[in-house]
mmCIF file of C-alpha atoms and ligand atoms in Angstrom:
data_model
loop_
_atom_site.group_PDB
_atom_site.id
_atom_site.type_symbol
_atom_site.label_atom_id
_atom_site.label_comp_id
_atom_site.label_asym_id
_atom_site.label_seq_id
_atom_site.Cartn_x
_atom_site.Cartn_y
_atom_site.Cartn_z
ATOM 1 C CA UNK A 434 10.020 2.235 21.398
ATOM 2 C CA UNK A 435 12.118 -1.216 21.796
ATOM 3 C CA UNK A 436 14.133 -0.671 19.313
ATOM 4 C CA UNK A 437 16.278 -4.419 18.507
ATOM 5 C CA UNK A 438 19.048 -3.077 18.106
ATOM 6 C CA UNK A 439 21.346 -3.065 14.705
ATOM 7 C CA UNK A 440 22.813 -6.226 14.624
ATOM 8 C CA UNK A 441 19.576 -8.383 14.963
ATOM 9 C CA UNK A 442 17.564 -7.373 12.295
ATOM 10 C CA UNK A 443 17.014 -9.296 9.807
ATOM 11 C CA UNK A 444 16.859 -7.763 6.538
ATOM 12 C CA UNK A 445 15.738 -8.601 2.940
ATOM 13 C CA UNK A 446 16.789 -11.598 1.773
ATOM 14 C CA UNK A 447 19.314 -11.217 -0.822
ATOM 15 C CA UNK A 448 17.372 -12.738 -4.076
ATOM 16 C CA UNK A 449 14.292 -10.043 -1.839
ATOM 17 C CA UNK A 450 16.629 -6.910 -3.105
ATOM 18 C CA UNK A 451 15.496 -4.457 -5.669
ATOM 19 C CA UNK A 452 17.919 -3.443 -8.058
ATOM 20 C CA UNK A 453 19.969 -0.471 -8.002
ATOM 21 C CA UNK A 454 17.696 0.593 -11.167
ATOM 22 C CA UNK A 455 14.935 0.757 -9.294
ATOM 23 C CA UNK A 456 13.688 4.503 -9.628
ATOM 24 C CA UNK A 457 10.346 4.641 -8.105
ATOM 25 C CA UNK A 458 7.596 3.015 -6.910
ATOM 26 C CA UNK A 459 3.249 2.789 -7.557
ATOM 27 C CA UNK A 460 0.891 1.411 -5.323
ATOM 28 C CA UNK A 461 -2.480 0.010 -4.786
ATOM 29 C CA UNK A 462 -4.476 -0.523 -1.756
ATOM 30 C CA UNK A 463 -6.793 -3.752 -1.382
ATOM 31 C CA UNK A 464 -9.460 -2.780 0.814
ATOM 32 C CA UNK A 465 -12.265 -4.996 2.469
ATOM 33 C CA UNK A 466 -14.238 -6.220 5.882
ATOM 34 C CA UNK A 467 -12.622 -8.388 8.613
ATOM 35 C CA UNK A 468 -11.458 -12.187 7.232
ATOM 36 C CA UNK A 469 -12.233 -10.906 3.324
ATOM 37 C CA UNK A 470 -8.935 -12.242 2.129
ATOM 38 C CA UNK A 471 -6.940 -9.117 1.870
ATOM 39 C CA UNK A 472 -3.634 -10.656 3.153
ATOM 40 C CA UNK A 473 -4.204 -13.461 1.124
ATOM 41 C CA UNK A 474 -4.747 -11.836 -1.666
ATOM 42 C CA UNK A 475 -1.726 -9.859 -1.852
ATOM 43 C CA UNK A 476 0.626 -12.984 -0.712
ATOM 44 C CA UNK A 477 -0.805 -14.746 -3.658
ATOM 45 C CA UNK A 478 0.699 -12.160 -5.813
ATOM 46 C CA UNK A 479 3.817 -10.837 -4.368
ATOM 47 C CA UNK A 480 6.890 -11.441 -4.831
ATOM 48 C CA UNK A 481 8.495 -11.189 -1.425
ATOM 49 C CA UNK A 482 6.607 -12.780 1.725
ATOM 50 C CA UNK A 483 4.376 -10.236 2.446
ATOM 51 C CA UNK A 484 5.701 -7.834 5.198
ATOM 52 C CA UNK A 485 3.688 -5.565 7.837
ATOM 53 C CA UNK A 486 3.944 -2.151 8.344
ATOM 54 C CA UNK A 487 2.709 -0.378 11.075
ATOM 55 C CA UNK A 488 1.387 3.060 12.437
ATOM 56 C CA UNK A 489 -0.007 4.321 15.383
ATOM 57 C CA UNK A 490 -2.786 6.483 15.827
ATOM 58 C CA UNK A 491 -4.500 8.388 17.926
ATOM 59 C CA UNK A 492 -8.263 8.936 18.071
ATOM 60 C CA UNK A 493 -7.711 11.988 15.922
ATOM 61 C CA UNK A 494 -6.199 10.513 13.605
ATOM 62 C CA UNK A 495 -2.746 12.366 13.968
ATOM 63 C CA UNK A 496 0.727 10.264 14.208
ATOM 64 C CA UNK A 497 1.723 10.556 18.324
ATOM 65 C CA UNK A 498 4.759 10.940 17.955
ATOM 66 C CA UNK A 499 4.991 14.511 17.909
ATOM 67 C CA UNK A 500 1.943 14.732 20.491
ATOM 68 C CA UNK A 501 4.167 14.214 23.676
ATOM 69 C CA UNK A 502 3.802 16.842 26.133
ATOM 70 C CA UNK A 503 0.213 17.603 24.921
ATOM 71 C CA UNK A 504 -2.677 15.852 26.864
ATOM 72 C CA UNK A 505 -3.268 11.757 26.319
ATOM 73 C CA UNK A 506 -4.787 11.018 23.442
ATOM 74 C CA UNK A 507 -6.135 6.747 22.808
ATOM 75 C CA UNK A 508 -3.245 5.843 20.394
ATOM 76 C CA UNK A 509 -3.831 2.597 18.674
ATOM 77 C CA UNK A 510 -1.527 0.767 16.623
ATOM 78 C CA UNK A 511 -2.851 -0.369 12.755
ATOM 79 C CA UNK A 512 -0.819 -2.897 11.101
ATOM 80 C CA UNK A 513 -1.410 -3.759 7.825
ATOM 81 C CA UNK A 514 -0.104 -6.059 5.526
ATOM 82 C CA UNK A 515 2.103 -5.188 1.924
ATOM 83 C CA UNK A 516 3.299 -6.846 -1.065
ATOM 84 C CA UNK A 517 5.680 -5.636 -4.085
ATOM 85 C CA UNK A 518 5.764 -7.043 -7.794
ATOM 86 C CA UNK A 519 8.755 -5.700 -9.678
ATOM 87 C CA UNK A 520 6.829 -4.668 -13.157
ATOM 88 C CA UNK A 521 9.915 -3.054 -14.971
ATOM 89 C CA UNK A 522 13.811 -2.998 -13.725
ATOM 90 C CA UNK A 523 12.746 0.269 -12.232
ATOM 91 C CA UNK A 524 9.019 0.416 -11.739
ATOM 92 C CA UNK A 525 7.979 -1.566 -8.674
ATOM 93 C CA UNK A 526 4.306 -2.009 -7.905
ATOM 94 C CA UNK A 527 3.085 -2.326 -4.117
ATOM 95 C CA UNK A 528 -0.219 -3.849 -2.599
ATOM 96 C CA UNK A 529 -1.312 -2.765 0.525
ATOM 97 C CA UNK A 530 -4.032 -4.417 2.367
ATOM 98 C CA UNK A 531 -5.915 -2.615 4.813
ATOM 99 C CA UNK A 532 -6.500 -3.743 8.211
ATOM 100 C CA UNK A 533 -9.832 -4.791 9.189
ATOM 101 C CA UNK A 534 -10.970 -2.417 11.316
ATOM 102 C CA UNK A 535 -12.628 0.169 8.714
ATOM 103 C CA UNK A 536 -12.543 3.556 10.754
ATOM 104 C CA UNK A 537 -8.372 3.339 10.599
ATOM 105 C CA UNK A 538 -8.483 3.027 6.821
ATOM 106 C CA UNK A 539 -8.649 6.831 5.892
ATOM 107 C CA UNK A 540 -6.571 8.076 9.237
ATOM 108 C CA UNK A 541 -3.258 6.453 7.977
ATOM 109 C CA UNK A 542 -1.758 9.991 6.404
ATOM 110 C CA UNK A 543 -0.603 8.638 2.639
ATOM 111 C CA UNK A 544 -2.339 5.466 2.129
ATOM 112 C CA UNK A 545 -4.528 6.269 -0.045
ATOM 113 C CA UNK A 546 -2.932 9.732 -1.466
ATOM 114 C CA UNK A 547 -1.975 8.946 -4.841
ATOM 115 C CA UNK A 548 -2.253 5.080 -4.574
ATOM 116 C CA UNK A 549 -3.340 4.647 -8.607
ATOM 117 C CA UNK A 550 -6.378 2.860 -7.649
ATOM 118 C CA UNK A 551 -7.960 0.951 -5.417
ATOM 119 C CA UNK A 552 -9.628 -2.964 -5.193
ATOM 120 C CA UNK A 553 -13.040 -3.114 -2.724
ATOM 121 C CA UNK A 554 -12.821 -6.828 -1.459
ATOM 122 C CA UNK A 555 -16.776 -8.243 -0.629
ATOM 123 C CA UNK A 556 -17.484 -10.520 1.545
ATOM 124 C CA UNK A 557 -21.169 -11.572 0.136
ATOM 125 C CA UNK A 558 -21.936 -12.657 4.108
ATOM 126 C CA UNK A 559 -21.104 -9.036 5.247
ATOM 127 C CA UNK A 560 -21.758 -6.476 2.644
ATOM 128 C CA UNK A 561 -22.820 -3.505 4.673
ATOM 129 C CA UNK A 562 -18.872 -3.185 5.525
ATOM 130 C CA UNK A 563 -18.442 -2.160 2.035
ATOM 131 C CA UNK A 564 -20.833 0.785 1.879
ATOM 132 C CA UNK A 565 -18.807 3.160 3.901
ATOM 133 C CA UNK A 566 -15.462 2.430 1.858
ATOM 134 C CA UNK A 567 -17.062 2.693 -1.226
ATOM 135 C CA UNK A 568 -18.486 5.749 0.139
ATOM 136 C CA UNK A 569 -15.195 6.990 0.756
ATOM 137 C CA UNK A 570 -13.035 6.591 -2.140
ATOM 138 C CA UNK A 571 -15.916 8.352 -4.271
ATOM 139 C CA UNK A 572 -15.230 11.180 -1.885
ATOM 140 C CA UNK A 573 -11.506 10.940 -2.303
ATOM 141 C CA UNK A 574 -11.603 10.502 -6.131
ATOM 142 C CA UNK A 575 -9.980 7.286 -5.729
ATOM 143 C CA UNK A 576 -10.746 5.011 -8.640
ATOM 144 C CA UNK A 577 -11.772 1.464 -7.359
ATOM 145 C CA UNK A 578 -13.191 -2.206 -8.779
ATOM 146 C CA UNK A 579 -15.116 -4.322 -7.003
ATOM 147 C CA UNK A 580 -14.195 -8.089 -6.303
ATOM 148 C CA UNK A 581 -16.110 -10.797 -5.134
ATOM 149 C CA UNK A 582 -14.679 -13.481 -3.086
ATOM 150 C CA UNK A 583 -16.072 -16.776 -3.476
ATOM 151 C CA UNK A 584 -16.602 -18.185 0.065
ATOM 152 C CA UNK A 585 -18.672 -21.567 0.286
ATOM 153 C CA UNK A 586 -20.651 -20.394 2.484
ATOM 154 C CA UNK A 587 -21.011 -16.782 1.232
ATOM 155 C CA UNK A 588 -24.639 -16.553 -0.494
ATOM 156 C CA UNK A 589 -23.949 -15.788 -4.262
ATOM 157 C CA UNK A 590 -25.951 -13.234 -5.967
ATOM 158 C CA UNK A 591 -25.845 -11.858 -9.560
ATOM 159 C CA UNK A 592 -23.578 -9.043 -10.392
ATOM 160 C CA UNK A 593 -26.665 -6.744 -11.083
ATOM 161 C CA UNK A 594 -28.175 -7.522 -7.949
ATOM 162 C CA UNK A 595 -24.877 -6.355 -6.118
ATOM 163 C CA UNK A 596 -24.572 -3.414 -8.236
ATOM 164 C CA UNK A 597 -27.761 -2.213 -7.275
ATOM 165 C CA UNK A 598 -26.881 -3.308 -3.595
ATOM 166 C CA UNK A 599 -23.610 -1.650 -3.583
ATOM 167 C CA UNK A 600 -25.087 1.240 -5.226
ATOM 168 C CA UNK A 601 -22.627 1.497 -8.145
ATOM 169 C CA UNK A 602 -22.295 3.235 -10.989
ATOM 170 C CA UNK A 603 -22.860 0.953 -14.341
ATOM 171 C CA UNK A 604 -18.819 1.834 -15.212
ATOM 172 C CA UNK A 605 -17.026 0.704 -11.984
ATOM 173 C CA UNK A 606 -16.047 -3.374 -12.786
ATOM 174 C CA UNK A 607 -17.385 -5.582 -10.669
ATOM 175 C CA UNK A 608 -15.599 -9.242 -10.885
ATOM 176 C CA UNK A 609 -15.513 -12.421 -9.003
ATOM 177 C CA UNK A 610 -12.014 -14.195 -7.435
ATOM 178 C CA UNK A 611 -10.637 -16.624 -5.693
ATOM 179 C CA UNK A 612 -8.288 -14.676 -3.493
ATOM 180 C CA UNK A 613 -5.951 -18.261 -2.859
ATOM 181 C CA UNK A 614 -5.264 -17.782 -6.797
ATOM 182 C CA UNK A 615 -2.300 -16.038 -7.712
ATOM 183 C CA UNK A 616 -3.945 -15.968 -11.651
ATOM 184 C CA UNK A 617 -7.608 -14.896 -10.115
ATOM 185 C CA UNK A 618 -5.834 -11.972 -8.250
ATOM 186 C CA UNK A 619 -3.601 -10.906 -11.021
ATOM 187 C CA UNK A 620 -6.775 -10.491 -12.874
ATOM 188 C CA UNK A 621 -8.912 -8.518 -10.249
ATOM 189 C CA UNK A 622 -5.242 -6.258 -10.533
ATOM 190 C CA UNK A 623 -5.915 -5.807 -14.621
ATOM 191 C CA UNK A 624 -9.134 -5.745 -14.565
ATOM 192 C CA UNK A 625 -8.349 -2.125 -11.816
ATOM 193 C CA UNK A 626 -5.750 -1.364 -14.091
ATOM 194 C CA UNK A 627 -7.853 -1.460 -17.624
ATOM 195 C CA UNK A 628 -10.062 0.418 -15.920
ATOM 196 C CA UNK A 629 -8.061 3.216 -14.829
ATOM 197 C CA UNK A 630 -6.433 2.833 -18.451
ATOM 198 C CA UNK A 631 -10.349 3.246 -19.767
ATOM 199 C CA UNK A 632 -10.609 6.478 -17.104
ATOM 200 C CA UNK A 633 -7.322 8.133 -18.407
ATOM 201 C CA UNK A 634 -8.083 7.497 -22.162
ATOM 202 C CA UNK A 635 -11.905 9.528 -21.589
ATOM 203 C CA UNK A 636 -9.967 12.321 -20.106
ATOM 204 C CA UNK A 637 -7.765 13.143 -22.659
ATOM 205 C CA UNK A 638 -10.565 12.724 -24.824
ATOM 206 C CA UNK A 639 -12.556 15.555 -23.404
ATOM 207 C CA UNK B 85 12.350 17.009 0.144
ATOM 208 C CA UNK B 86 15.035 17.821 3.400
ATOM 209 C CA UNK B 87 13.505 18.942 6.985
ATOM 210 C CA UNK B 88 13.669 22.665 7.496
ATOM 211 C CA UNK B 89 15.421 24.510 10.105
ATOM 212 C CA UNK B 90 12.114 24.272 12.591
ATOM 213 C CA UNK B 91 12.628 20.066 12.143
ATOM 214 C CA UNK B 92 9.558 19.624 9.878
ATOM 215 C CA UNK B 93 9.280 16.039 8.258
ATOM 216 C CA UNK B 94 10.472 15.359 4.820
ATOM 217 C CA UNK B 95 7.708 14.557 2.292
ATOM 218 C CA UNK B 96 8.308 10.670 2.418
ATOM 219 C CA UNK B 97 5.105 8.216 0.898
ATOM 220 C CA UNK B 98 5.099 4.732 2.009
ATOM 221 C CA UNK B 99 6.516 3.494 -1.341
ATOM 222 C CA UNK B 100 9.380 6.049 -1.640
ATOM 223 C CA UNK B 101 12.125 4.017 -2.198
ATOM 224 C CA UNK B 102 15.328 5.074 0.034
ATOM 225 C CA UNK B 103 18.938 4.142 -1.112
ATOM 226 C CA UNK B 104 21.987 4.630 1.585
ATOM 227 C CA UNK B 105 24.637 7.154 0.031
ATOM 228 C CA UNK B 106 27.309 6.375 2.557
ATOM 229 C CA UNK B 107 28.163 3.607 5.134
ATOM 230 C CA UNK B 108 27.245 4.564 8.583
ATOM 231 C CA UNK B 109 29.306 7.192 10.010
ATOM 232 C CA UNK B 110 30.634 6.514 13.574
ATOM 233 C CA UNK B 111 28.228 9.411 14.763
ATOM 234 C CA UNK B 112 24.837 7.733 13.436
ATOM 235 C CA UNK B 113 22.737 6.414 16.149
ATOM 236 C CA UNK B 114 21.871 2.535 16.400
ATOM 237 C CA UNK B 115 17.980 3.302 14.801
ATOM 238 C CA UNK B 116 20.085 5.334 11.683
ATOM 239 C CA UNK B 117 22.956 2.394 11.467
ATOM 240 C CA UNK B 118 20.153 -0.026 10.896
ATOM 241 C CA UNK B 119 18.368 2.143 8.524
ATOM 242 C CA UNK B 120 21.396 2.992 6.519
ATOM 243 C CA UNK B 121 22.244 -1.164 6.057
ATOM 244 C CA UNK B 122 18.591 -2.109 4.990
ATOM 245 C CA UNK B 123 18.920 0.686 2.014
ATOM 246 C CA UNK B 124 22.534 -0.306 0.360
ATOM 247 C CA UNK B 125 19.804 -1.241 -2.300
ATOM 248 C CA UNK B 126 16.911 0.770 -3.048
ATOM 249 C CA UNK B 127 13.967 -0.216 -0.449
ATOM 250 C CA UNK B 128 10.849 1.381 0.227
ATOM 251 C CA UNK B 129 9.815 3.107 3.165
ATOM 252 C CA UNK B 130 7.481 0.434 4.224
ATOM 253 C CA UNK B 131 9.746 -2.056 3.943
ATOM 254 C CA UNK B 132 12.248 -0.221 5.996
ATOM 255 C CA UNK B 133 9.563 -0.340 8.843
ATOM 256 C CA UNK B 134 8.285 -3.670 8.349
ATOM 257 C CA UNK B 135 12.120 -4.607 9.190
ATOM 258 C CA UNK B 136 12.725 -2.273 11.947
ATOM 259 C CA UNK B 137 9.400 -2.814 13.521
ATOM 260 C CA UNK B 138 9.241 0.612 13.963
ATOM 261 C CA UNK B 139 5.966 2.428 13.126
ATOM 262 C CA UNK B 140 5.648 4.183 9.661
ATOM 263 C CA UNK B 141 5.432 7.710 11.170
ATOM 264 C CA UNK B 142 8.551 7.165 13.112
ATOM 265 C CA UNK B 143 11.055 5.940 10.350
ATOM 266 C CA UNK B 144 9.991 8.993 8.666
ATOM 267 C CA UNK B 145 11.455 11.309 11.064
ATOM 268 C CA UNK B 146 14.279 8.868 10.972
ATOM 269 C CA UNK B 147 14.576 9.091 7.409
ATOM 270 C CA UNK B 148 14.147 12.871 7.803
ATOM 271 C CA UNK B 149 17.919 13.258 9.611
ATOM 272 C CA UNK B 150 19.044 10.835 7.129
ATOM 273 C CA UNK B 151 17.965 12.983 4.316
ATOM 274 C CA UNK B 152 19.624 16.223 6.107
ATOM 275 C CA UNK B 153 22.779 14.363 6.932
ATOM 276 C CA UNK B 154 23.088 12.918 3.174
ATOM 277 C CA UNK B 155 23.570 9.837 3.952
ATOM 278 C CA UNK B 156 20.619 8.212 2.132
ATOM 279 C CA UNK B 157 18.584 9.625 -1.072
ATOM 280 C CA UNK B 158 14.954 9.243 -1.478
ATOM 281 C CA UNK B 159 12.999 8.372 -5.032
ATOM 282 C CA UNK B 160 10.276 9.572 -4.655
ATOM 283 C CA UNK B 161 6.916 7.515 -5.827
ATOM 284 C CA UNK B 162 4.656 8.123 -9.159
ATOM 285 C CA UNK B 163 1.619 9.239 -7.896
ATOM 286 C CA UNK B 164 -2.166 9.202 -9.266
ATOM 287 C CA UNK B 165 -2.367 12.344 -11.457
ATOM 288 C CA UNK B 166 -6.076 14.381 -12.457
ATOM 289 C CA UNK B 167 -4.650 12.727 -16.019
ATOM 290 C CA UNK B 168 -3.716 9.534 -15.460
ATOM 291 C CA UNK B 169 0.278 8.642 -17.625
ATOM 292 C CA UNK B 170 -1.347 6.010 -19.992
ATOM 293 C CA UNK B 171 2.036 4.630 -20.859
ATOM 294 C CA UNK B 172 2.343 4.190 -17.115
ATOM 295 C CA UNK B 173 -0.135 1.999 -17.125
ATOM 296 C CA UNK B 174 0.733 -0.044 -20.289
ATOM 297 C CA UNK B 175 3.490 -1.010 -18.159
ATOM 298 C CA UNK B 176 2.097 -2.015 -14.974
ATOM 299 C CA UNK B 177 -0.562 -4.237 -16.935
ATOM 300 C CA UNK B 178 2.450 -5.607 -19.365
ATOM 301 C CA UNK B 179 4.280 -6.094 -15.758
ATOM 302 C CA UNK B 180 1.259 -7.929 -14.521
ATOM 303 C CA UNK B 181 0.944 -10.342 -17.608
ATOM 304 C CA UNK B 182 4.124 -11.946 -16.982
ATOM 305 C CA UNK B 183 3.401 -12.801 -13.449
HETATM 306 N N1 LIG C 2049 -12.843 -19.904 -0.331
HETATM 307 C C1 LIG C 2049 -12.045 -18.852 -0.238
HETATM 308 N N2 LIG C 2049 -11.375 -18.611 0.908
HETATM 309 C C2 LIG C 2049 -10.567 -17.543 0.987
HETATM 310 C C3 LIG C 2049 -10.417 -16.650 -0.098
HETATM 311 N N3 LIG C 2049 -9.579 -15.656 0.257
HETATM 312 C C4 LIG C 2049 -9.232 -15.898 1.521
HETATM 313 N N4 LIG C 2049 -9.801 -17.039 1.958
HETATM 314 C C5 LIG C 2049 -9.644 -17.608 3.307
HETATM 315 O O1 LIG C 2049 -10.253 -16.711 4.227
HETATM 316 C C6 LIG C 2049 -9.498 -16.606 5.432
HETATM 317 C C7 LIG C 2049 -9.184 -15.155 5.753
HETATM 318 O O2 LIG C 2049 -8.322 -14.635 4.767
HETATM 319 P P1 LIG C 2049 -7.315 -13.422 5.065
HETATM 320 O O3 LIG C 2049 -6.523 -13.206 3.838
HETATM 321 O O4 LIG C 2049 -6.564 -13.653 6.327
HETATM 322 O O5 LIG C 2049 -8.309 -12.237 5.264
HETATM 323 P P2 LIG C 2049 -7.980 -10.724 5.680
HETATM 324 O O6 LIG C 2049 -8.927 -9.877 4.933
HETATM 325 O O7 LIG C 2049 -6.543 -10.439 5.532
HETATM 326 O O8 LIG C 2049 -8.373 -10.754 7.219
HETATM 327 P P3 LIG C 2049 -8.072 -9.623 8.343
HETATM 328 O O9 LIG C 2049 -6.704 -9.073 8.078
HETATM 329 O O10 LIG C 2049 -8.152 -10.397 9.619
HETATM 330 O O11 LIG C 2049 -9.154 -8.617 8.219
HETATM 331 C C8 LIG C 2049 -8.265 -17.467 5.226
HETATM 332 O O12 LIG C 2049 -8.480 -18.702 5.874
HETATM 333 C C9 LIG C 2049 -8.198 -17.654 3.727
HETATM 334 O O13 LIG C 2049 -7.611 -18.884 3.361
HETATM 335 C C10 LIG C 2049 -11.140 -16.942 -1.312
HETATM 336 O O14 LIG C 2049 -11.058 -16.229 -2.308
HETATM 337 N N5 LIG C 2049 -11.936 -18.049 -1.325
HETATM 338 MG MG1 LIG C 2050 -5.166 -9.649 6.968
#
């Protein structure tokens, strides 16, 4: 590990600090094929430069660090990018967007665990990427909405004709954005959040 | 929350935010100095290794001695529940409006 050493790293800027009211945090995970717009998407709506984390896996799946002394395993590193919004003086809303190489998405340990939802990014040129992540989150219980990015050169089809592509249930939203657009994201972000509002409001129903 | 006796990891989320309870102490090590100057104001954990450039899994175990020593205190995140908090909710969308 080269760690820098204390003195040269830089930390938040100053006006970049939460406030000492800050009790705890929520997050969201963007998800989507290679080039969808993820990191652009969550820059266009955060409040702080967005930042990268990173982890490194091995094959398995399993952080390495505690795998020294057992056999070499392929570790790969995943970085992927993150955004906050400050939605109360001490709620604080993060967006993580996933890297583009699918089969890391569900290895990082706590990405998705408890995230309160999730947005499906679709590139119209490349949809078959989204059937396994769809696929997924339905396994995981992880509530999602769909967005569509508007690419020129994406072909554009009718939001029945992707809901029967994608295979989705009449329920989940499915919604078009510009991804550049700090409003258009916002909105793919409440149209995920009305839905999960919709979800929790059925439940106590029944 | 703390690591037991056999060094196991603290139960630390990407978005717990971490807040430094004491200046470094002359004993911490260069990684825990660093950590323990990022957090004089709450940060999350993702944030602390986005600075660091240190990988998620390894400012955990960081944050684990940390957490043992008392020198930082975690708050931990709200996480999805089988019954969603609606009022949670309310606010993230009201948060989201004024954006
Ligand atoms: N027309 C259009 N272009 C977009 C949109 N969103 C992103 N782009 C462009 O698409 C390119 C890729 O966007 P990124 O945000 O880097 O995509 P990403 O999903 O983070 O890519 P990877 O991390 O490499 O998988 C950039 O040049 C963006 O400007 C959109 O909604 N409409
Ligand atoms: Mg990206």
């Amino acid at each position: 590990m080269d760690f820098k050493g204390s003195d040269t790293i830089p930390g938040p800027r100053t006006e970049d600090h939460l406030p000492h009211t800050a009790q705890a945090a929520v997050k969201i995970v963007i998800v989507g094929g290679f080039g969808v717009g993820k990191t652009t998407m969550v820059g266009s709506v955060s409040e702080i430069r967005p930042l990268t984390t990173e982890e490194t896996m091995t094959q398995a799946g399993i952080g390495v660090d505690d795998n020294f002394g057992s056999e070499t395993k392929t570790a790969t590193t995943v970085a992927m990018d993150f955004g906050r919004i400050s939605i109360t003086d001490q709620l604080v809303l993060y967006l993580f967007g996933t890297p583009g190489q699918e089969r890391f998405w569900f290895l990082w340990n706590g990405l998705f665990e408890g995230a309160l939802g999730a947005v499906v990014l679709i590139d119209t040129r490349r949809l078959e990427v989204s059937f396994d992540v769809i696929g997924r989150l339905e396994e995981r219980g992880v509530p999602f909405v769909v967005a569509v990015n508007s690419f020129p050169d994406g072909p554009r089809y009718p939001i029945p004709e992707l809901r029967t592509a994608l295979d989705l249930a009449d329920e989940i939203p499915i919604i078009e954005c510009d991804a550049r657009r700090r409003a258009s994201s916002r909105d793919v972000l409440m149209t995920l959040l009305r839905f999960l509002h919709s979800l929790a409001r059925a439940k106590a129903r029944a | 929350m703390v690591a037991g006796p056999d060094g196991e990891r603290a139960d630390i989320d990407l978005v717990t935010l971490i807040v430094a309870r004491a200046d470094p102490p002359p004993s911490a090590t260069p990684e825990q100095a660093a950590m323990l100057r990022l957090c004089t104001a709450p940060i999350s954990v993702a944030e602390l290794s986005a600075y660091l450039s240190l990988p998620f899994s390894v400012v955990t175990v960081l944050l684990t001695e940390l957490l043992a020593a008392e020198l930082v205190q975690a708050r931990a995140p709200i996480v999805r529940q089988a019954l969603p908090d609606r009022s949670l909710l309310e606010a993230v969308m009201h948060g989201l409006q004024r954006l």
